[in-house]
């Protein structure tokens, strides 16, 4: 006797009807919240307490250290994911991060914490996260049925933003209330919980997938054809889509100024607003909520991607200039809300465009290089604006950010259009889930 079929419209959410995926997803929430809480909390501690004489440089170097492993270790991470069992790699990464955070908590409780120890802990946590995130994305087919892969991937990527927002809200508040020791202890608890959750899950293997049933002939033939297709080099991929290459260059330049907001915000809070951790949390929340709203509404914004992108970059430039002219909490929160909305809209519109313009066989290489190129701007921006923060006022830095976006917006507006190709490819290429990295402001 077969179980009754539940209508698709009345099915439970994937995290509730698939225990394995739901458990791993919960582990991801803990790790994403922990790493973001640590970044915001330590950055605020450096500016407000530990390195008051050179807070900008200290916070900029810290943010650079926190983002370098994901870029530098990309080849090693890819080999590790291909070689080791995914559950073991995820559990080890979360457990290693938990051990590093626990060691920092003990050190902070026992004596005054040197700044170098915070940098070392940030490097350790970022290294573990550099293995955890791509391994989790790769593991989705081992946790869900084939028909649920797209839903699982979309759910995973959307909740990353929510978890990061929650961690950002807590970071500065926990440092103000419990110090670095409390912050590190909270991060350690989150990472250890994630490791324990993942340890309880059984991942599917190739053998179990085969036992689940035969692969449809059409799918098997498509997979075989793709495996036999010659792989193009990155130069060939980008050479075949010059419009996409131009867009990437424009957004790489824009990212140098947009991602600096994560250094400028705490500097502005301390030196201009003379606020505390609650103010940092307010500004982080404004930016994060704006990004989420933009991600959900971006597909409804009318106009071609190049027009929408140009308008969003211009709007971001205006919004980021406002704190340089008006030093009022509600005004700054509103400007960051608008900035975040523009980031979300750009991410949705342009990742969808890339999905349509880039051939299916080239997408893995293309999105890998997109993540590396866009992510590499974060440490550069952190170091540059951290150094400038010790010599220029935070309000001046806001104006520098705004001015830097203007050439990027103009370059995108003057980029030769490729709408015909985009429309033709869209009809032939099914859309796929967007990667975690977005063209502007996506690296965290």
Short mmCIF file of C-alpha atoms in Angstrom, two decimals:
data_model
loop_
_atom_site.label_atom_id
_atom_site.label_comp_id
_atom_site.label_asym_id
_atom_site.label_seq_id
_atom_site.Cartn_x
_atom_site.Cartn_y
_atom_site.Cartn_z
CA UNK A 1 0.00 0.00 0.00
CA UNK A 2 1.49 3.36 -0.98
CA UNK A 3 1.40 6.48 1.11
CA UNK A 4 -1.12 9.10 0.07
CA UNK A 5 0.22 11.83 -2.12
CA UNK A 6 0.18 15.30 -0.62
CA UNK A 7 -0.64 18.11 -3.05
CA UNK A 8 2.42 20.19 -3.92
CA UNK A 9 0.77 23.38 -2.66
CA UNK A 10 0.28 21.87 0.82
CA UNK A 11 3.74 20.35 1.25
CA UNK A 12 5.73 21.23 4.32
CA UNK A 13 8.86 23.40 3.90
CA UNK A 14 11.92 21.42 2.87
CA UNK A 15 13.69 21.90 6.23
CA UNK A 16 10.73 20.24 7.99
CA UNK A 17 10.06 17.31 5.66
CA UNK A 18 13.77 16.45 5.13
CA UNK A 19 15.43 15.92 8.50
CA UNK A 20 18.95 15.58 7.08
CA UNK A 21 18.79 18.84 5.16
CA UNK A 22 17.04 20.64 8.02
CA UNK A 23 19.74 19.61 10.48
CA UNK A 24 22.61 20.64 8.23
CA UNK A 25 20.81 23.88 7.41
CA UNK A 26 20.55 24.64 11.13
CA UNK A 27 24.27 24.00 11.47
CA UNK A 28 24.87 26.47 8.64
CA UNK A 29 22.78 29.11 10.43
CA UNK A 30 24.94 28.74 13.54
CA UNK A 31 28.23 29.04 11.62
CA UNK A 32 27.10 32.01 9.48
CA UNK A 33 25.81 33.88 12.52
CA UNK A 34 28.98 33.12 14.48
CA UNK A 35 31.45 34.31 11.87
CA UNK A 36 29.53 37.53 11.23
CA UNK A 37 29.08 38.17 14.96
CA UNK A 38 32.83 37.74 15.44
CA UNK A 39 33.71 40.08 12.56
CA UNK A 40 31.41 42.90 13.68
CA UNK A 41 32.22 42.46 17.38
CA UNK A 42 36.00 42.43 17.04
CA UNK A 43 35.94 45.29 14.53
CA UNK A 44 33.97 47.39 17.01
CA UNK A 45 36.29 46.35 19.88
CA UNK A 46 39.35 47.44 17.89
CA UNK A 47 37.89 50.85 17.07
CA UNK A 48 36.24 51.62 20.41
CA UNK A 49 38.79 50.15 22.83
CA UNK A 50 41.84 48.14 21.82
CA UNK A 51 43.35 50.35 19.12
CA UNK A 52 41.82 53.76 19.72
CA UNK A 53 44.90 55.57 18.39
CA UNK A 54 44.82 53.78 15.03
CA UNK A 55 41.38 52.17 14.98
CA UNK A 56 40.87 52.53 11.24
CA UNK A 57 44.03 50.67 10.26
CA UNK A 58 43.44 48.02 12.93
CA UNK A 59 39.85 47.38 11.83
CA UNK A 60 40.79 47.45 8.14
CA UNK A 61 43.57 44.91 8.65
CA UNK A 62 41.23 42.73 10.69
CA UNK A 63 38.55 42.70 7.98
CA UNK A 64 41.18 41.96 5.35
CA UNK A 65 42.48 39.01 7.37
CA UNK A 66 38.90 37.79 7.82
CA UNK A 67 38.26 37.63 4.06
CA UNK A 68 41.60 36.54 2.58
CA UNK A 69 41.32 32.75 3.16
CA UNK A 70 38.23 32.40 0.96
CA UNK A 71 40.19 33.89 -1.95
CA UNK A 72 43.70 32.55 -1.35
CA UNK A 73 42.70 29.00 -0.40
CA UNK A 74 40.18 28.45 -3.21
CA UNK A 75 42.30 25.81 -5.07
CA UNK A 76 43.07 23.92 -1.85
CA UNK A 77 39.42 24.02 -0.81
CA UNK A 78 38.34 22.61 -4.17
CA UNK A 79 40.78 19.70 -3.86
CA UNK A 80 39.71 18.96 -0.28
CA UNK A 81 36.02 18.91 -1.22
CA UNK A 82 36.78 16.50 -4.06
CA UNK A 83 38.93 14.21 -1.91
CA UNK A 84 37.30 13.94 1.53
CA UNK A 85 33.83 12.89 2.68
CA UNK A 86 31.71 16.00 2.89
CA UNK A 87 30.23 15.29 6.29
CA UNK A 88 33.69 14.80 7.77
CA UNK A 89 34.97 18.00 6.18
CA UNK A 90 31.99 20.03 7.42
CA UNK A 91 32.24 18.59 10.93
CA UNK A 92 36.00 19.20 11.07
CA UNK A 93 35.68 22.78 9.82
CA UNK A 94 32.97 23.65 12.36
CA UNK A 95 34.79 21.87 15.17
CA UNK A 96 38.09 23.56 14.33
CA UNK A 97 36.44 26.98 14.36
CA UNK A 98 34.84 26.14 17.70
CA UNK A 99 38.22 25.18 19.18
CA UNK A 100 39.83 28.41 17.93
CA UNK A 101 37.03 30.55 19.37
CA UNK A 102 37.14 28.67 22.68
CA UNK A 103 40.91 29.21 22.95
CA UNK A 104 40.41 32.94 22.38
CA UNK A 105 37.69 33.03 25.05
CA UNK A 106 40.01 31.37 27.61
CA UNK A 107 42.84 33.77 26.74
CA UNK A 108 40.56 36.81 27.04
CA UNK A 109 39.31 35.60 30.45
CA UNK A 110 42.82 34.92 31.77
CA UNK A 111 44.52 38.18 30.78
CA UNK A 112 44.38 41.24 28.60
CA UNK A 113 43.98 40.12 25.01
CA UNK A 114 46.62 41.34 22.55
CA UNK A 115 45.37 42.56 19.19
CA UNK A 116 47.53 39.95 17.43
CA UNK A 117 45.52 37.18 19.12
CA UNK A 118 42.30 38.57 17.67
CA UNK A 119 43.88 38.62 14.20
CA UNK A 120 45.07 35.02 14.59
CA UNK A 121 41.62 33.88 15.70
CA UNK A 122 40.01 35.73 12.79
CA UNK A 123 42.36 33.98 10.37
CA UNK A 124 41.55 30.59 11.90
CA UNK A 125 37.78 31.14 11.79
CA UNK A 126 37.88 32.49 8.24
CA UNK A 127 39.95 29.51 7.12
CA UNK A 128 37.45 27.06 8.59
CA UNK A 129 34.56 28.98 7.03
CA UNK A 130 36.33 28.97 3.65
CA UNK A 131 36.08 25.16 3.71
CA UNK A 132 32.63 24.97 5.28
CA UNK A 133 30.57 27.17 2.93
CA UNK A 134 31.50 25.70 -0.50
CA UNK A 135 31.48 22.17 0.92
CA UNK A 136 27.94 22.69 2.20
CA UNK A 137 26.76 23.96 -1.19
CA UNK A 138 28.40 20.98 -2.90
CA UNK A 139 26.73 18.60 -0.44
CA UNK A 140 23.15 19.59 -1.28
CA UNK A 141 22.61 16.64 -3.72
CA UNK A 142 23.71 14.27 -0.93
CA UNK A 143 20.96 15.56 1.36
CA UNK A 144 17.87 16.03 -0.83
CA UNK A 145 16.14 14.36 -3.75
CA UNK A 146 16.87 15.56 -7.25
CA UNK A 147 13.58 17.44 -7.49
CA UNK A 148 14.38 19.41 -4.33
CA UNK A 149 17.90 20.53 -5.27
CA UNK A 150 16.88 23.93 -6.60
CA UNK A 151 14.62 24.63 -3.62
CA UNK A 152 17.33 23.53 -1.19
CA UNK A 153 19.96 25.72 -2.83
CA UNK A 154 17.70 28.76 -2.89
CA UNK A 155 16.73 28.18 0.75
CA UNK A 156 20.37 27.82 1.78
CA UNK A 157 21.47 31.02 0.05
CA UNK A 158 18.58 33.13 1.34
CA UNK A 159 19.08 32.04 4.94
CA UNK A 160 22.80 32.88 4.75
CA UNK A 161 21.81 36.53 4.58
CA UNK A 162 19.39 36.18 7.49
CA UNK A 163 21.96 34.41 9.67
CA UNK A 164 24.61 37.00 8.82
CA UNK A 165 22.19 39.78 9.70
CA UNK A 166 21.44 38.18 13.06
CA UNK A 167 25.13 37.79 13.83
CA UNK A 168 25.86 41.37 12.82
CA UNK A 169 23.14 42.63 15.16
CA UNK A 170 24.61 40.71 18.10
CA UNK A 171 28.34 41.34 17.52
CA UNK A 172 28.82 44.86 18.88
CA UNK A 173 26.11 44.41 21.51
CA UNK A 174 27.81 41.31 22.96
CA UNK A 175 31.21 43.04 23.04
CA UNK A 176 29.74 46.01 24.91
CA UNK A 177 27.98 43.72 27.39
CA UNK A 178 30.34 40.77 27.88
CA UNK A 179 33.64 41.78 26.27
CA UNK A 180 35.70 39.77 23.83
CA UNK A 181 35.59 36.75 26.17
CA UNK A 182 31.80 36.64 25.97
CA UNK A 183 31.87 37.16 22.20
CA UNK A 184 34.37 34.34 21.66
CA UNK A 185 32.49 32.01 24.01
CA UNK A 186 29.25 32.62 22.12
CA UNK A 187 30.96 31.92 18.79
CA UNK A 188 32.54 28.75 20.18
CA UNK A 189 29.16 27.50 21.38
CA UNK A 190 27.62 28.16 17.97
CA UNK A 191 30.39 26.35 16.08
CA UNK A 192 30.42 23.35 18.42
CA UNK A 193 26.63 23.09 18.14
CA UNK A 194 26.94 23.10 14.34
CA UNK A 195 29.57 20.34 14.45
CA UNK A 196 27.38 18.18 16.70
CA UNK A 197 24.33 18.69 14.48
CA UNK A 198 26.25 17.68 11.34
CA UNK A 199 27.65 14.61 13.10
CA UNK A 200 24.10 13.27 13.55
CA UNK A 201 23.28 13.39 9.82
CA UNK A 202 23.87 10.61 7.30
CA UNK A 203 24.92 11.89 3.90
CA UNK A 204 24.05 9.92 0.78
CA UNK A 205 26.84 8.19 -1.05
CA UNK A 206 27.06 7.26 -4.71
CA UNK A 207 25.92 3.75 -3.80
CA UNK A 208 22.87 4.93 -1.91
CA UNK A 209 21.98 7.32 -4.72
CA UNK A 210 22.13 4.43 -7.18
CA UNK A 211 19.95 2.33 -4.90
CA UNK A 212 17.32 5.05 -4.89
CA UNK A 213 16.50 4.30 -8.50
CA UNK A 214 17.78 4.50 -12.07
CA UNK A 215 18.62 7.84 -13.62
CA UNK A 216 16.26 8.81 -16.46
CA UNK A 217 17.73 8.25 -19.91
CA UNK A 218 17.51 11.90 -20.89
CA UNK A 219 19.37 12.99 -17.76
CA UNK A 220 22.04 10.33 -18.21
CA UNK A 221 22.57 11.30 -21.84
CA UNK A 222 22.85 14.97 -20.95
CA UNK A 223 25.38 14.23 -18.20
CA UNK A 224 27.42 12.04 -20.53
CA UNK A 225 27.41 14.68 -23.25
CA UNK A 226 28.50 17.35 -20.78
CA UNK A 227 31.33 15.18 -19.47
CA UNK A 228 32.65 14.67 -23.00
CA UNK A 229 32.38 18.34 -23.96
CA UNK A 230 35.77 20.10 -24.08
CA UNK A 231 36.32 22.48 -21.17
CA UNK A 232 37.22 25.99 -22.23
CA UNK A 233 39.82 28.10 -20.48
CA UNK A 234 38.79 31.15 -18.51
CA UNK A 235 40.21 33.41 -21.22
CA UNK A 236 38.04 31.65 -23.80
CA UNK A 237 34.93 31.87 -21.60
CA UNK A 238 35.27 35.61 -20.98
CA UNK A 239 36.34 36.24 -24.57
CA UNK A 240 33.08 34.72 -25.81
CA UNK A 241 30.95 37.03 -23.63
CA UNK A 242 32.62 40.50 -23.75
CA UNK A 243 29.48 42.13 -22.34
CA UNK A 244 29.69 39.97 -19.21
CA UNK A 245 33.42 40.68 -18.93
CA UNK A 246 32.73 44.41 -19.02
CA UNK A 247 30.04 44.10 -16.35
CA UNK A 248 32.43 42.20 -14.07
CA UNK A 249 35.07 44.92 -14.45
CA UNK A 250 32.52 47.63 -13.61
CA UNK A 251 31.31 45.83 -10.50
CA UNK A 252 34.82 44.96 -9.38
CA UNK A 253 35.64 48.67 -9.42
CA UNK A 254 32.38 49.47 -7.60
CA UNK A 255 33.11 46.85 -4.94
CA UNK A 256 36.25 48.69 -3.89
CA UNK A 257 33.98 51.43 -2.57
CA UNK A 258 30.81 49.57 -1.55
CA UNK A 259 32.46 46.91 0.64
CA UNK A 260 34.39 49.62 2.51
CA UNK A 261 31.14 50.36 4.33
CA UNK A 262 31.93 47.55 6.80
CA UNK A 263 35.00 49.50 7.95
CA UNK A 264 33.48 52.97 7.64
CA UNK A 265 30.34 52.15 9.68
CA UNK A 266 32.07 51.45 13.01
CA UNK A 267 34.49 54.34 12.43
CA UNK A 268 31.56 56.67 11.82
CA UNK A 269 29.77 55.38 14.92
CA UNK A 270 32.75 56.01 17.18
CA UNK A 271 34.07 59.31 15.82
CA UNK A 272 31.00 61.11 14.49
CA UNK A 273 27.95 59.72 16.29
CA UNK A 274 29.86 58.89 19.51
CA UNK A 275 27.60 55.88 19.79
CA UNK A 276 27.92 52.41 21.28
CA UNK A 277 27.32 48.84 20.14
CA UNK A 278 23.60 49.47 19.81
CA UNK A 279 24.30 52.12 17.18
CA UNK A 280 26.52 49.74 15.23
CA UNK A 281 23.73 47.15 15.40
CA UNK A 282 21.21 49.70 14.09
CA UNK A 283 23.39 50.56 11.09
CA UNK A 284 24.14 46.90 10.34
CA UNK A 285 20.43 46.11 10.55
CA UNK A 286 19.55 48.93 8.16
CA UNK A 287 22.03 47.70 5.56
CA UNK A 288 21.06 44.05 6.00
CA UNK A 289 17.30 44.61 5.88
CA UNK A 290 17.70 46.76 2.77
CA UNK A 291 19.68 44.00 1.06
CA UNK A 292 17.04 41.40 1.89
CA UNK A 293 14.22 43.58 0.60
CA UNK A 294 16.19 44.28 -2.58
CA UNK A 295 16.81 40.56 -3.09
CA UNK A 296 13.07 39.82 -2.89
CA UNK A 297 11.93 42.77 -5.02
CA UNK A 298 14.78 43.01 -7.53
CA UNK A 299 13.08 40.84 -10.13
CA UNK A 300 10.12 43.24 -10.23
CA UNK A 301 12.18 46.35 -10.98
CA UNK A 302 11.48 47.24 -14.63
CA UNK A 303 14.17 47.94 -17.21
CA UNK A 304 17.14 46.24 -18.83
CA UNK A 305 19.86 45.06 -16.41
CA UNK A 306 22.37 47.69 -17.59
CA UNK A 307 19.85 50.49 -17.01
CA UNK A 308 18.81 49.12 -13.62
CA UNK A 309 22.44 48.59 -12.59
CA UNK A 310 23.44 52.11 -13.59
CA UNK A 311 20.50 53.60 -11.72
CA UNK A 312 21.27 51.54 -8.62
CA UNK A 313 24.96 52.51 -8.60
CA UNK A 314 24.02 56.17 -8.98
CA UNK A 315 21.46 55.86 -6.18
CA UNK A 316 24.04 54.15 -3.96
CA UNK A 317 26.48 56.99 -4.61
CA UNK A 318 23.87 59.53 -3.52
CA UNK A 319 22.87 57.46 -0.48
CA UNK A 320 26.46 56.97 0.69
CA UNK A 321 27.13 60.70 0.32
CA UNK A 322 24.33 61.58 2.74
CA UNK A 323 26.21 60.54 5.95
CA UNK A 324 29.10 62.70 4.75
CA UNK A 325 26.82 65.73 4.86
CA UNK A 326 24.28 64.98 7.61
CA UNK A 327 25.31 63.32 10.89
CA UNK A 328 21.97 62.08 12.24
CA UNK A 329 21.17 58.47 13.17
CA UNK A 330 17.77 58.21 11.40
CA UNK A 331 19.14 59.79 8.24
CA UNK A 332 22.16 57.49 8.16
CA UNK A 333 20.03 54.42 8.87
CA UNK A 334 17.77 55.41 5.97
CA UNK A 335 20.71 55.93 3.60
CA UNK A 336 22.10 52.50 4.47
CA UNK A 337 18.66 50.96 3.94
CA UNK A 338 18.61 52.42 0.43
CA UNK A 339 22.20 51.27 -0.17
CA UNK A 340 21.34 47.73 0.87
CA UNK A 341 18.26 47.71 -1.35
CA UNK A 342 20.39 48.67 -4.36
CA UNK A 343 22.88 45.89 -3.54
CA UNK A 344 20.07 43.33 -3.40
CA UNK A 345 18.52 44.47 -6.68
CA UNK A 346 21.87 44.41 -8.49
CA UNK A 347 22.58 40.92 -7.19
CA UNK A 348 19.27 39.50 -8.40
CA UNK A 349 19.25 41.16 -11.81
CA UNK A 350 22.85 40.55 -12.81
CA UNK A 351 23.31 37.02 -11.48
CA UNK A 352 20.15 36.10 -13.41
CA UNK A 353 21.63 37.78 -16.50
CA UNK A 354 24.87 35.82 -16.10
CA UNK A 355 22.88 32.60 -15.78
CA UNK A 356 21.35 33.32 -19.18
CA UNK A 357 24.40 34.65 -21.02
CA UNK A 358 27.03 32.14 -19.86
CA UNK A 359 26.75 28.67 -21.48
CA UNK A 360 25.85 25.87 -19.08
CA UNK A 361 29.18 24.05 -19.54
CA UNK A 362 31.10 27.23 -18.60
CA UNK A 363 29.08 28.18 -15.52
CA UNK A 364 31.14 26.32 -12.87
CA UNK A 365 34.38 28.00 -13.97
CA UNK A 366 32.72 31.36 -14.55
CA UNK A 367 31.00 31.60 -11.16
CA UNK A 368 34.14 30.38 -9.41
CA UNK A 369 36.21 33.15 -10.96
CA UNK A 370 33.40 35.66 -10.33
CA UNK A 371 33.49 34.83 -6.64
CA UNK A 372 37.30 35.07 -6.51
CA UNK A 373 37.49 38.35 -8.43
CA UNK A 374 34.71 40.10 -6.53
CA UNK A 375 35.82 38.67 -3.19
CA UNK A 376 39.39 39.87 -3.71
CA UNK A 377 38.21 43.49 -3.54
CA UNK A 378 37.10 43.14 0.08
CA UNK A 379 40.56 42.88 1.70
CA UNK A 380 41.90 45.62 -0.58
CA UNK A 381 39.03 47.95 0.32
CA UNK A 382 39.37 47.11 4.03
CA UNK A 383 43.09 47.93 4.09
CA UNK A 384 42.72 51.08 1.98
CA UNK A 385 39.81 52.61 3.88
CA UNK A 386 41.19 51.47 7.22
CA UNK A 387 44.41 53.36 6.51
CA UNK A 388 42.50 56.41 5.26
CA UNK A 389 40.35 56.30 8.37
CA UNK A 390 43.35 57.23 10.51
CA UNK A 391 44.04 60.32 8.39
CA UNK A 392 40.62 61.47 7.17
CA UNK A 393 37.34 61.96 8.99
CA UNK A 394 34.66 59.29 8.67
CA UNK A 395 32.39 61.78 6.93
CA UNK A 396 35.07 62.39 4.31
CA UNK A 397 35.35 58.64 3.78
CA UNK A 398 31.61 58.52 3.01
CA UNK A 399 32.11 61.16 0.33
CA UNK A 400 35.08 59.23 -1.08
CA UNK A 401 32.90 56.11 -1.33
CA UNK A 402 30.18 58.07 -3.12
CA UNK A 403 32.64 59.67 -5.56
CA UNK A 404 34.22 56.30 -6.34
CA UNK A 405 30.91 54.82 -7.48
CA UNK A 406 30.26 57.55 -10.06
CA UNK A 407 32.86 56.33 -12.63
CA UNK A 408 31.64 52.75 -12.22
CA UNK A 409 28.06 53.83 -12.89
CA UNK A 410 29.13 55.81 -15.98
CA UNK A 411 31.20 52.89 -17.30
CA UNK A 412 28.24 50.53 -16.89
CA UNK A 413 25.93 53.00 -18.64
CA UNK A 414 28.33 53.31 -21.60
CA UNK A 415 28.87 49.56 -21.92
CA UNK A 416 27.68 48.29 -25.33
CA UNK A 417 24.34 46.47 -24.93
CA UNK A 418 23.86 42.79 -25.59
CA UNK A 419 20.13 42.46 -25.08
CA UNK A 420 19.55 40.43 -28.21
CA UNK A 421 22.02 37.78 -27.13
CA UNK A 422 20.62 37.82 -23.62
CA UNK A 423 17.08 37.26 -24.83
CA UNK A 424 18.12 34.47 -27.15
CA UNK A 425 20.14 32.70 -24.52
CA UNK A 426 17.39 33.13 -21.96
CA UNK A 427 15.04 31.15 -24.13
CA UNK A 428 17.53 28.34 -24.51
CA UNK A 429 19.05 28.24 -21.03
CA UNK A 430 17.01 27.38 -17.94
CA UNK A 431 17.69 29.55 -14.95
CA UNK A 432 19.58 28.03 -12.03
CA UNK A 433 19.98 29.00 -8.38
CA UNK A 434 22.14 32.04 -7.88
CA UNK A 435 25.51 31.67 -6.17
CA UNK A 436 26.15 33.17 -2.76
CA UNK A 437 28.39 35.87 -4.15
CA UNK A 438 26.57 38.86 -5.67
CA UNK A 439 28.10 41.40 -8.07
CA UNK A 440 28.14 44.34 -5.62
CA UNK A 441 28.71 44.16 -1.89
CA UNK A 442 28.28 40.38 -1.80
CA UNK A 443 31.43 39.43 0.06
CA UNK A 444 31.21 39.28 3.79
#
